[in-house]
XYZ file of C-alpha atoms in Angstrom:
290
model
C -27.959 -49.448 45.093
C -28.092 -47.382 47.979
C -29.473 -44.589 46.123
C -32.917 -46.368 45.356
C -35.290 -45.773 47.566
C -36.657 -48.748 49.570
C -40.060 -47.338 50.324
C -42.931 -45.246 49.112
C -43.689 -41.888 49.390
C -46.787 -42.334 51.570
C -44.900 -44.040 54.128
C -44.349 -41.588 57.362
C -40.908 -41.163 58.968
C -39.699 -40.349 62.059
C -41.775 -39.275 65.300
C -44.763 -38.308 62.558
C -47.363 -39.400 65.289
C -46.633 -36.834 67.805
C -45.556 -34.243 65.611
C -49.171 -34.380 64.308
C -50.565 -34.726 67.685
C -48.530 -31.379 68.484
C -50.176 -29.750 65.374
C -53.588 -30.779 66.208
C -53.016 -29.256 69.748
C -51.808 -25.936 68.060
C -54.830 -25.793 65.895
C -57.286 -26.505 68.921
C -54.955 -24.055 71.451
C -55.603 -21.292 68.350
C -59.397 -21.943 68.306
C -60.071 -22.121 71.806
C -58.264 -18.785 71.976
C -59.593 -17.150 69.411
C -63.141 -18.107 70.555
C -62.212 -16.425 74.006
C -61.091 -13.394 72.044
C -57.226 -13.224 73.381
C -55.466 -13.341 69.847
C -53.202 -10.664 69.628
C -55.413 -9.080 66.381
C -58.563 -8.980 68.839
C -57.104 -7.697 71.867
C -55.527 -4.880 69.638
C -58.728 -4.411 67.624
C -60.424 -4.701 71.126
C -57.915 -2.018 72.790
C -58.277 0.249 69.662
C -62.098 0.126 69.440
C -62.080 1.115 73.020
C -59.177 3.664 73.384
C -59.938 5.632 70.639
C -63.861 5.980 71.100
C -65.034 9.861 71.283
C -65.549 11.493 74.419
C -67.620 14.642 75.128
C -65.630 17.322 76.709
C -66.692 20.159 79.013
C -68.417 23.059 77.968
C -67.651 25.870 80.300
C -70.114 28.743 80.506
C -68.341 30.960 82.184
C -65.173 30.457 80.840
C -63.153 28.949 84.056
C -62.400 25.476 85.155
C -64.155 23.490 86.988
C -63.899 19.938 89.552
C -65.642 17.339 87.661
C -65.094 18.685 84.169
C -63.749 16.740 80.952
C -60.827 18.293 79.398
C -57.448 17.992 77.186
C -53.905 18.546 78.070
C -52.379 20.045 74.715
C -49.139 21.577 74.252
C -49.097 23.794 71.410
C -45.537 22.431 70.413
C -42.591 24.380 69.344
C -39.076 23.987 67.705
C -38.743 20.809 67.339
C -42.052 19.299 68.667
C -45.331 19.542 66.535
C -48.722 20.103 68.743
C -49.431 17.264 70.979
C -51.467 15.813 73.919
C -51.132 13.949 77.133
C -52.369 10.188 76.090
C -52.852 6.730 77.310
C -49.726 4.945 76.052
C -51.667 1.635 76.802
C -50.694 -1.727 74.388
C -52.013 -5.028 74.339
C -50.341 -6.265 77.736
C -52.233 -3.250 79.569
C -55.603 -4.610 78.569
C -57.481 -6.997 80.806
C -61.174 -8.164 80.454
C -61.810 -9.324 84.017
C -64.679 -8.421 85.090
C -64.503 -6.160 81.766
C -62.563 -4.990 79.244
C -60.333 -2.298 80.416
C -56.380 -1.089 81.147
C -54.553 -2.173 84.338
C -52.656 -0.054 86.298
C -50.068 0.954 86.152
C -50.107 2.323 82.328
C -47.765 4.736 80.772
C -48.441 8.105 79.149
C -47.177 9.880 76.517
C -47.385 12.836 74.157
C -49.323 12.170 70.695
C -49.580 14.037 67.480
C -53.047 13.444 66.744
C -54.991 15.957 68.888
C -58.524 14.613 69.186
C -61.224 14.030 71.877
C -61.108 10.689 72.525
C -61.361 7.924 75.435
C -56.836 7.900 75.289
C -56.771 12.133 75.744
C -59.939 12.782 78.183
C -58.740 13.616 81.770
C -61.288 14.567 84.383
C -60.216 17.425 86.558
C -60.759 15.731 90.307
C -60.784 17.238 93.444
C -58.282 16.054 96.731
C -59.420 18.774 98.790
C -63.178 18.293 99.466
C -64.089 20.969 96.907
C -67.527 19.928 95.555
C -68.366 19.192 92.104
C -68.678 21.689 89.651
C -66.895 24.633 92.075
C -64.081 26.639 90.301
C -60.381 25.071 90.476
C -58.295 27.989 91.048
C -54.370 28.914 90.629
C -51.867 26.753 93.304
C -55.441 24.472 94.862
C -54.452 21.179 94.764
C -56.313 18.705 92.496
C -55.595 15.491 90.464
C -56.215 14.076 86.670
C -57.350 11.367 86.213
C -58.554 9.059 83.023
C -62.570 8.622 82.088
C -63.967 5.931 84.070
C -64.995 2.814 82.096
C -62.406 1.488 79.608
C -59.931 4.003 81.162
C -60.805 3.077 84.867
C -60.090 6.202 85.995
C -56.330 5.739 86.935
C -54.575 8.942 88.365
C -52.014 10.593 86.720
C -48.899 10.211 88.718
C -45.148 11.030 89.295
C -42.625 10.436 92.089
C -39.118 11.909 92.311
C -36.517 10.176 90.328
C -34.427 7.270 91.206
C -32.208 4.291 89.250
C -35.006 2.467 89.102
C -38.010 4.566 88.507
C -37.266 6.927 85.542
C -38.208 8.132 81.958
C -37.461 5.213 79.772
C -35.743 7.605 77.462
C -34.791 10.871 79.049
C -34.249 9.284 82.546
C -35.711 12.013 84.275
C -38.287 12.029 86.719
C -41.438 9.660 85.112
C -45.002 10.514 85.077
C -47.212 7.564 84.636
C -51.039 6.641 85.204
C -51.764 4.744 88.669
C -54.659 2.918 90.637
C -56.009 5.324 93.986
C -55.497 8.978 94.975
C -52.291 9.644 96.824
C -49.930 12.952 97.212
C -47.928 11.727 94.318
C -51.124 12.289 92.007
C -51.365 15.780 93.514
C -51.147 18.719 90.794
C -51.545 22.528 90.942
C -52.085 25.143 87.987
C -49.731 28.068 88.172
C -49.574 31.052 85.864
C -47.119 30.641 83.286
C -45.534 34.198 83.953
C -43.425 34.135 86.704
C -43.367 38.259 86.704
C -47.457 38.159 87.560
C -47.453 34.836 88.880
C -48.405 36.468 92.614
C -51.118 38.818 91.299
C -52.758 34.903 89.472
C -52.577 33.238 93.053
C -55.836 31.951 94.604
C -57.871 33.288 91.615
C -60.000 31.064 88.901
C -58.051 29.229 86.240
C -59.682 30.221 82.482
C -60.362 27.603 80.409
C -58.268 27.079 77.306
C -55.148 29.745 78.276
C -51.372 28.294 78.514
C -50.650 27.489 82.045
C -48.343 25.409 84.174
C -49.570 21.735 85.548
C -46.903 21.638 88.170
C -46.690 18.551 90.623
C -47.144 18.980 94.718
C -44.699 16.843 96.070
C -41.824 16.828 93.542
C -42.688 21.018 92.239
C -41.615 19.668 88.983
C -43.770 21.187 85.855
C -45.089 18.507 83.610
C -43.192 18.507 80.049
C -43.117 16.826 76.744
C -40.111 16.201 74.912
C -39.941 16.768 70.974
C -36.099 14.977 71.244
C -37.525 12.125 72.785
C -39.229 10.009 70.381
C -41.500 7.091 71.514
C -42.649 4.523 68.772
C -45.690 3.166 69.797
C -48.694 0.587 68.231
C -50.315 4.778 67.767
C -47.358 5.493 65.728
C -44.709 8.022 66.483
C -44.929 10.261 69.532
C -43.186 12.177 72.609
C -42.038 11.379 76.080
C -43.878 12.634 78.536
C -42.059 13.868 82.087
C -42.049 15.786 85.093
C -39.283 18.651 84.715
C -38.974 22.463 84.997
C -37.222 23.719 82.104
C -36.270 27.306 82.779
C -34.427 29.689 80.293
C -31.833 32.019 80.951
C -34.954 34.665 82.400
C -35.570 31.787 85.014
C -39.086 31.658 83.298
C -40.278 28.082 82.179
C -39.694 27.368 78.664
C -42.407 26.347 76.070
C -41.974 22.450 76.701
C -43.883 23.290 80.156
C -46.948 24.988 78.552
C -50.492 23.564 78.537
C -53.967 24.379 77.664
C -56.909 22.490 79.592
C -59.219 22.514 76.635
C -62.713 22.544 76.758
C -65.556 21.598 74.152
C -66.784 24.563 72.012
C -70.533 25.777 73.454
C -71.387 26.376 69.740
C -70.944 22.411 69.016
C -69.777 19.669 69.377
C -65.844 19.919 69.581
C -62.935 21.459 71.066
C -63.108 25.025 71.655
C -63.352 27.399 68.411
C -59.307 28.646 69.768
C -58.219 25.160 69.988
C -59.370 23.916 66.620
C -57.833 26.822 64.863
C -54.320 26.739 66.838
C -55.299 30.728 67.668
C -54.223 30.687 71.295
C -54.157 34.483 72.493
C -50.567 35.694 72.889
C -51.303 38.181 75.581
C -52.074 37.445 79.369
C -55.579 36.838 79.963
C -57.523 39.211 82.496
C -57.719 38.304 86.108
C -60.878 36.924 86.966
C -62.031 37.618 90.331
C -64.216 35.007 92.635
């Protein structure tokens, strides 16, 4: 007889009274989050809605750079890298919405695919020097990057020389990342990519949309993606991002160190007509005199 049951099926076993008190707390823990908007789907619909809003680039009328102006960081890619851009690699632990919705510092940065003008690729050209707004940047001055302000807060772009515990999370060399405040470490400098007319390029106006060097003041390391280097993030898949010269056996930098600020197009409302087509000029721009 000790297979009949001796009760009904309605009848609750066990600690039933505070495992439904723990599922009524649940429900009401859910609600009361979901009403202040910190679910994970929100803050990642949140993050993308914000992140990945257009931005307006510079137009530049005289075909230089400028303090103050808007602009891309795209490497044109090469062997095994496709054409990318220096991003915001910011997730749902980066975003904070105190006193409003924004990224914390400090906030990673990476390489992505998708080359598009958007709130995660905009950098604003700033000046460290006193150099007004709107005055030409020009080969070796001094000057930092730094994110839109707004969603972006406009954190610095930053890299210090490499230790154990400050590193590339894949390559382990020396890590660029995005940072609160202007310091030396978020000090960069534009140098010609030619190291045989590098001198004759010194102290004159950087074009806009021509492959240069974004080399770093304190560490003179170039800024480099890696196409080995594979980062998955909640973007999808993309490249690490570091500061490192790579030089080939002409002691000139190799193709990983290559960038093009990239303006908006003056005819509308885009990139730049080159950009847009992937028809960068092979041959050296001509000097432009101040």
């Amino acid at each position: 007889m000790a297979h009949i049951r001796t009760y009904r099926t309605p009848v609750k076993m066990g600690n039933w009274f505070e495992e439904q008190r723990l599922k009524e707390d649940e429900v009401k823990e859910h609600l009361e989050k979901k009403g202040r908007g910190e679910l994970a789907g929100q803050k990642m619909d949140l993050l993308k809605e914000n992140i990945l809003k257009p931005v307006k680039f510079s137009v530049t009328n005289d075909g230089t750079l400028h303090f103050g102006d808007i602009v891309m960081l795209v490497n044109m890619g090469g062997g095994n890298r496709e054409c990318s851009a220096v991003s915001i690699n910011a997730d749902v632990n980066s975003l904070t919405k105190i006193p409003s919705p924004s990224i914390q510092a400090p906030c990673a940065v990476s390489a992505v695919r998708s080359v598009q003008p958007c709130t995660r690729t905009a950098f604003v050209i700033a000046s460290v020097d006193g150099s007004p707004e709107g005055s030409t940047l020009h080969f070796e001055q001094s000057f930092a990057l730094k994110t839109t302000n707004g969603f972006a807060r406009g954190l610095y772009l930053t890299s210090d020389l490499q230790s154990f515990q400050k590193c590339a999370k894949k390559s382990r060399l020396q890590e660029v990342s995005l940072e609160d405040g202007d310091s030396f470490l978020s000090w960069w400098k534009i140098v010609y990519f030619d190291p045989q007319e590098r001198l004759e390029y010194e102290g004159l106006p950087v074009p806009a949309n021509v492959k240069v060097l974004i080399v770093h003041c304190k560490t003179n390391q170039a800024l480099a993606v890696l196409g080995d280097q594979v980062l998955w993030t909640m973007y999808g898949k993309e490249y690490e991002l570091t500061a490192h010269t790579f030089l080939d056996s002409h002691k000139a930098e190799q193709d990983n160190n290559h960038w093009i600020l990239c303006t908006a197009d003056p005819a509308g409302d885009g990139l730049s007509e080159v950009m847009l087509t992937f028809n960068f000029t092979v041959n050296p721009p001509t000097p432009l005199h101040s």
